[in-house]
Short mmCIF file of C-alpha atoms and ligand atoms in Angstrom, two decimals:
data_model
loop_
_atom_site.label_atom_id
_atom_site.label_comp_id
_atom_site.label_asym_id
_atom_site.label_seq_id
_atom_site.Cartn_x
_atom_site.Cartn_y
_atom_site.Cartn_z
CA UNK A 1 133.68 -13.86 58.65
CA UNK A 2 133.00 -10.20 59.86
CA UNK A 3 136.04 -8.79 61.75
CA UNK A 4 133.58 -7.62 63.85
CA UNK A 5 132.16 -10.08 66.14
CA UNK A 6 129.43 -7.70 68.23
CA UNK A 7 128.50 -4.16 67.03
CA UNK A 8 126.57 -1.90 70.02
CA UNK A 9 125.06 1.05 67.87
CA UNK A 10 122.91 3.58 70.45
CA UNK A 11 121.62 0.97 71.94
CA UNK A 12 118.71 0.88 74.77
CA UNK A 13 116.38 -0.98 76.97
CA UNK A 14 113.27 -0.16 78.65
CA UNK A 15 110.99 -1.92 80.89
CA UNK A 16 107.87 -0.93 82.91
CA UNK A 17 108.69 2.63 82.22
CA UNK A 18 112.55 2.28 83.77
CA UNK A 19 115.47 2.66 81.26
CA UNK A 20 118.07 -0.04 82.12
CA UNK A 21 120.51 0.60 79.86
CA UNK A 22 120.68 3.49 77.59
CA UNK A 23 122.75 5.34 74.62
CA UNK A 24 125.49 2.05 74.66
CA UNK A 25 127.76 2.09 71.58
CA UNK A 26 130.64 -0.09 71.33
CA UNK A 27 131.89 -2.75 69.07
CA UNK A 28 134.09 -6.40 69.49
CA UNK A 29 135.92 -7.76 67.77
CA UNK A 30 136.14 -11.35 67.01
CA UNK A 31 138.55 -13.33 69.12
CA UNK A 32 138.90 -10.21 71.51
CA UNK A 33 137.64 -10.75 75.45
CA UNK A 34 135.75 -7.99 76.93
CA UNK A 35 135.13 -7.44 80.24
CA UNK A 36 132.25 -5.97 81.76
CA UNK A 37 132.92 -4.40 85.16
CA UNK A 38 130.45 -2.28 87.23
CA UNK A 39 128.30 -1.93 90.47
CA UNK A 40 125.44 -4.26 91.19
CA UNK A 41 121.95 -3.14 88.98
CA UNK A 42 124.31 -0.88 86.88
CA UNK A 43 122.76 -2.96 83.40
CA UNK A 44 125.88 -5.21 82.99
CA UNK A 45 123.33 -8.64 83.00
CA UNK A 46 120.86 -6.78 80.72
CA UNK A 47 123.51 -5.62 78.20
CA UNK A 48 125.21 -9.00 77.44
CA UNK A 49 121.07 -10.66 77.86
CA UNK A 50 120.37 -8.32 74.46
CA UNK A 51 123.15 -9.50 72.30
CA UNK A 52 121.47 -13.35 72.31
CA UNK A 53 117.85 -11.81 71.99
CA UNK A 54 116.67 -13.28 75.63
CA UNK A 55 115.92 -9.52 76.03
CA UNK A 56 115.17 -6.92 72.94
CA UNK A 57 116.46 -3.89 72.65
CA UNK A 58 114.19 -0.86 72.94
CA UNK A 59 115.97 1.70 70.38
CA UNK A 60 119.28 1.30 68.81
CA UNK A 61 120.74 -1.63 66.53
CA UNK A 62 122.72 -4.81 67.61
CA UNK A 63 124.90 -6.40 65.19
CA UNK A 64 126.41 -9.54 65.54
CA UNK A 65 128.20 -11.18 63.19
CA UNK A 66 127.53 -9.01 60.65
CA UNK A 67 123.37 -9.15 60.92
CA UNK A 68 121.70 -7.09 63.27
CA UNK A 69 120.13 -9.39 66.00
CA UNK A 70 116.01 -9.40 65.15
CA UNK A 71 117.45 -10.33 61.72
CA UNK A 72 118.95 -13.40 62.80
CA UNK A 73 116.40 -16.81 63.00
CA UNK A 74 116.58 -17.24 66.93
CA UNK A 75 117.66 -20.46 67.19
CA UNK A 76 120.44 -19.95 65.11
CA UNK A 77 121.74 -16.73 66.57
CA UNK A 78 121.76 -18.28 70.31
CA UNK A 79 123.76 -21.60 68.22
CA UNK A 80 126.19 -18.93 67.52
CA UNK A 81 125.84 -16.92 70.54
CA UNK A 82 126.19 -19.09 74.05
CA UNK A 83 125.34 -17.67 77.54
CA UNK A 84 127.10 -19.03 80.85
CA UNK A 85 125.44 -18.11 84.19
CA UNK A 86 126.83 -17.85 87.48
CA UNK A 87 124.96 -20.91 89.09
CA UNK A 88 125.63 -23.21 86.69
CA UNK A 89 121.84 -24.68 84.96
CA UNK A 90 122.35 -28.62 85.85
CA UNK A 91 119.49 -31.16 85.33
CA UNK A 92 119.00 -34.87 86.79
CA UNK A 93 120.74 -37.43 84.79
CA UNK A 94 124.17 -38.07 84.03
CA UNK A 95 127.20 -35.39 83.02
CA UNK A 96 126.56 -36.71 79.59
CA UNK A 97 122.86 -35.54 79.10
CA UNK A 98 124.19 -32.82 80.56
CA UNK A 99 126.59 -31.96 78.35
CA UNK A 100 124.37 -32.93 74.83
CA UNK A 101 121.20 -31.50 76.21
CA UNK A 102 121.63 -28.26 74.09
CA UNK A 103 122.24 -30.43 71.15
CA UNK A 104 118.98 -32.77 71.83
CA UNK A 105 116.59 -29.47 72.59
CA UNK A 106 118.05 -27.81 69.06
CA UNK A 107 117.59 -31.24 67.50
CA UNK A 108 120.93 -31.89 66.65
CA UNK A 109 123.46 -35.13 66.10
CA UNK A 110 124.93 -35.97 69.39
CA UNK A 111 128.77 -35.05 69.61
CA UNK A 112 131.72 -36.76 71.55
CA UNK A 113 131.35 -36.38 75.02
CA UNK A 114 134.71 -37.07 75.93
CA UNK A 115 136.31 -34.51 73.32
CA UNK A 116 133.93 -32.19 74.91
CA UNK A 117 135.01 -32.73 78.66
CA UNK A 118 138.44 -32.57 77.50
CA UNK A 119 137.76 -29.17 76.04
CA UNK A 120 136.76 -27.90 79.50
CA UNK A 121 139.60 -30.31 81.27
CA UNK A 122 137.26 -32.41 82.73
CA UNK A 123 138.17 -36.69 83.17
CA UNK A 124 135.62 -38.67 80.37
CA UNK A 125 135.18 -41.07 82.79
CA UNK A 126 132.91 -38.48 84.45
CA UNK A 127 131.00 -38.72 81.48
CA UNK A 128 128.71 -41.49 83.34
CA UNK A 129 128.68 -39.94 86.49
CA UNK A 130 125.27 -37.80 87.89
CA UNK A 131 125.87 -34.47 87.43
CA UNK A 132 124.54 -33.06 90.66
CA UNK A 133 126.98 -34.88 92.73
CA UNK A 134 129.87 -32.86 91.04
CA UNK A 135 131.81 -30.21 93.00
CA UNK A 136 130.93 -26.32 92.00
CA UNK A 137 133.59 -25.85 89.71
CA UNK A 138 133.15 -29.31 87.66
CA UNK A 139 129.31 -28.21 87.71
CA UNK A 140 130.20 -24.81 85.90
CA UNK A 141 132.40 -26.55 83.23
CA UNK A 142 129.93 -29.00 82.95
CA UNK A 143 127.16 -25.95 81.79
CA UNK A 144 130.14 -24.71 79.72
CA UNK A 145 130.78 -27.94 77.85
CA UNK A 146 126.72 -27.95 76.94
CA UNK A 147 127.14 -24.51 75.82
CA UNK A 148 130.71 -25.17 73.51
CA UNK A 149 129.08 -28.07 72.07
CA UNK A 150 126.31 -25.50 70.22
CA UNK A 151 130.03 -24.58 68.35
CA UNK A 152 129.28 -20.96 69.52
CA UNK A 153 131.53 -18.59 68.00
CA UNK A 154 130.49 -15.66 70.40
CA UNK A 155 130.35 -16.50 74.79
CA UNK A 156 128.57 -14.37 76.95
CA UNK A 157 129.47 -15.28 80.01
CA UNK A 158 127.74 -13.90 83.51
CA UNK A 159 129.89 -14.36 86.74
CA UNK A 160 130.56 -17.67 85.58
CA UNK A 161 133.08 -17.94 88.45
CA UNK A 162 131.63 -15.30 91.19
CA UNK A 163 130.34 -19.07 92.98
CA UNK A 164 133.55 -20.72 93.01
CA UNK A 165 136.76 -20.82 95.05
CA UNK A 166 139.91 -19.83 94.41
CA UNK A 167 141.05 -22.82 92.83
CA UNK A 168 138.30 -23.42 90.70
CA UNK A 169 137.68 -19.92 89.81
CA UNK A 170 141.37 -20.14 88.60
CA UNK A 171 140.71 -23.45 86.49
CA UNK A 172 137.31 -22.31 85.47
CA UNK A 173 139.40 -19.34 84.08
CA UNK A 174 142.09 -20.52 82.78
CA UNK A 175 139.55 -22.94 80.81
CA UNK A 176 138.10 -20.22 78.88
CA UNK A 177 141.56 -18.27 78.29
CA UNK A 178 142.56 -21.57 76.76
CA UNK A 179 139.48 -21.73 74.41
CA UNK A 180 140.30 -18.45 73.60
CA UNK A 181 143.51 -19.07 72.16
CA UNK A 182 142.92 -22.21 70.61
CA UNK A 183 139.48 -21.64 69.03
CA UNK A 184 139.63 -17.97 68.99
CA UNK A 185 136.45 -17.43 70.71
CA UNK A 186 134.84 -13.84 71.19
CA UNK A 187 133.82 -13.71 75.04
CA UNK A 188 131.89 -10.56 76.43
CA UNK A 189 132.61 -11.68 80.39
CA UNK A 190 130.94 -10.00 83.06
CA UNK A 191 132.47 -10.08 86.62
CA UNK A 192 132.43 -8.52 90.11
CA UNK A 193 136.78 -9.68 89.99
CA UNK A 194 138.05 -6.74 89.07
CA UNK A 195 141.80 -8.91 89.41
CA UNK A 196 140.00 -11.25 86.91
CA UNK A 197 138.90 -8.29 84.44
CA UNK A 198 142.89 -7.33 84.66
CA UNK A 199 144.09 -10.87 83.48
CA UNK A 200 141.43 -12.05 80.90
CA UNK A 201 140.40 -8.86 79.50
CA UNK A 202 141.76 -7.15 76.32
CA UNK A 203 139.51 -4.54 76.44
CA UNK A 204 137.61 -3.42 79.79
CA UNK A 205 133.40 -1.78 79.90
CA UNK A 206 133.02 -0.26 82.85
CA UNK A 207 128.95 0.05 82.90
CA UNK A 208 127.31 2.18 85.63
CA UNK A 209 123.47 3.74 86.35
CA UNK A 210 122.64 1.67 82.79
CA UNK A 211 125.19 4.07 80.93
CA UNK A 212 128.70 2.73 79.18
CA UNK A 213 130.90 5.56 80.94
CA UNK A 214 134.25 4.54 80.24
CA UNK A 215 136.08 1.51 77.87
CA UNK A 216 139.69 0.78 77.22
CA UNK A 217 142.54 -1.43 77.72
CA UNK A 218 143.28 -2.56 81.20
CA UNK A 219 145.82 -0.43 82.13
CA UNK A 220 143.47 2.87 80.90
CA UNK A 221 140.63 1.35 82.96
CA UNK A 222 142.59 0.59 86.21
CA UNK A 223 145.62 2.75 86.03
CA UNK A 224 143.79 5.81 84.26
CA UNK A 225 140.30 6.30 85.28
CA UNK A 226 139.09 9.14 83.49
CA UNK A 227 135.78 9.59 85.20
CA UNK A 228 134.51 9.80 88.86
CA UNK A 229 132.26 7.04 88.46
CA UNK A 230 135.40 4.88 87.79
CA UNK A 231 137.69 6.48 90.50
CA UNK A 232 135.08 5.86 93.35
CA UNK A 233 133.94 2.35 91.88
CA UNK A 234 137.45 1.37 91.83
CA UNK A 235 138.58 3.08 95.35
CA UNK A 236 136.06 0.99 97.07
CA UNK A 237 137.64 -2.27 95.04
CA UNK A 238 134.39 -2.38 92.98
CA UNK A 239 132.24 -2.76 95.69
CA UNK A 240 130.20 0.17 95.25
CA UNK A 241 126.20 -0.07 95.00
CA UNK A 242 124.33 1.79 92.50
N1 ATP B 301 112.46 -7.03 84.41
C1 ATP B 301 112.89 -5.97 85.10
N2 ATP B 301 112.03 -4.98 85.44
C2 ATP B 301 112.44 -3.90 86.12
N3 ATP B 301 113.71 -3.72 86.51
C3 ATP B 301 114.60 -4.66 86.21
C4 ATP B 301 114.25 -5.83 85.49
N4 ATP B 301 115.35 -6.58 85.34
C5 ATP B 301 116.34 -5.93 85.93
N5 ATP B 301 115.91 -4.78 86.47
C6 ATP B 301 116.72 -3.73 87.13
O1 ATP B 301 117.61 -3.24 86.17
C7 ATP B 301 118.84 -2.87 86.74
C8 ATP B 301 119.98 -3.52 86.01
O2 ATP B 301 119.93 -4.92 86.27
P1 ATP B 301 121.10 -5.91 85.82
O3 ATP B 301 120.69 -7.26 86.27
O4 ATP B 301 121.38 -5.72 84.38
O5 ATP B 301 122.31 -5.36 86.68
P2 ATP B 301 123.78 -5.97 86.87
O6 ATP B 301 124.74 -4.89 86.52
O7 ATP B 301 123.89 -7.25 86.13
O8 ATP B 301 123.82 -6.21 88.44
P3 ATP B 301 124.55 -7.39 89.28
O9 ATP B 301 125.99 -7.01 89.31
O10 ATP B 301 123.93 -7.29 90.64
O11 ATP B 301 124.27 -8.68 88.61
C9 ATP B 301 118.72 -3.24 88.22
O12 ATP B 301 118.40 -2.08 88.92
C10 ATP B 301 117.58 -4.25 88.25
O13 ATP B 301 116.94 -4.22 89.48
MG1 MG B 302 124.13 -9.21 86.74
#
């Protein structure tokens, strides 16, 4: 497999005459975590919605996996490539259609529900259960469970946890770290946390006015802010609008 899990070269978006994101180069690799940090509208949604194709980029090349995205048969670049939103997407029925629904819409064999609960420490006796009677944070590992059965090898995950509390925020988290570790998963994360960015992230984006200003570890990004984008964005705890 390519070392390199995501490869940003130049890349840009436009729409209705506005450039949302422009001139981003940056590359991950596989099993890293990224984080993308960065004031509301600053592009952070549009840049991880390019690297599955649900938007195309304007100018510039996306490579993922080692084959530039428009080369990629859709279908199977978003099997390889799974997206988490912040509301979790749940539909009437049962945490088990939930949780193969993915599998049914790409037309393929049903896997173990319980194996796949367990992989986002959930009970399998929920398996039965309707899933909109769940609690917030067994409704977002419920989304993540349809998603991780696709076998992604790439997660781009949106403020999967900006809906939750502490506690599930925490589990939600340490979910993914876990899947991480174990199955070596490449995650491009965005969130508003910037204390979340600090634990899960081994290499921090910080994305503002649709521009990649400033990457690097943690510590660089938090400790070492080279620009005054950063400095401000971070002085007002990452609050700031753009
Ligand atoms: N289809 C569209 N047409 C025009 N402008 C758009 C469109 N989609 C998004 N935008 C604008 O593009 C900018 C970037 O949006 P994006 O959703 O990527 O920001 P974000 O960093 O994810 O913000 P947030 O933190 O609030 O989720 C925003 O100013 C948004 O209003
Ligand atoms: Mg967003």
């Amino acid at each position: 497999m390519a070392s390199r899990a995501v490869e940003l070269k130049n890349v840009g978006f436009e729409t209705g005459g506005l450039w949302l994101l422009r001139g981003v180069s940056a590359e991950v690799d596989v099993g890293q975590t990224v984080a993308i940090i960065g004031p509301s509208g600053a592009g952070k949604s549009t840049l991880i919605s390019l690297i599955n194709l649900m938007r195309t980029p304007t100018e510039g090349e996306i490579w993922v996996l080692g084959q530039e995205v428009r080369a990629w048969p859709v279908r199977e670049l978003r099997q390889r490539v799974g997206m988490v939103f912040q509301s979790p997407v749940i539909f009437p029925g049962s945490v088990r259609d939930n949780v193969l629904f993915g599998l049914e819409l790409h037309r393929r064999p049903p896997r173990d529900v319980a194996e796949l609960l367990q992989m986002v420490d959930l009970p399998a006796h929920l398996a039965d259960h309707a899933a909109e009677d769940l609690s917030g944070g067994q409704k977002s590992r419920v989304a993540l469970a349809r998603t991780l059965a696709m076998e992604p090898d790439i997660l781009l995950l949106d403020e999967v946890t900006a809906a939750l509390d502490v506690h599930a925020k925490r589990e939600v988290e340490s979910t993914l770290l876990r899947l991480k570790r174990e199955l070596g998963k490449t995650m491009l994360w965005v969130t508003h946390d910037l204390d979340q960015a600090r634990r899960v992230a081994d290499e921090v984006w910080f994305v503002a006015g649709g521009r990649l200003v400033e990457r690097g570890t943690p510590a660089e990004i938090f400790n070492e802010p080279r620009s005054e984008a950063l400095r401000s964005f971070l002085a007002e705890g990452g609050e700031v609008r753009s």
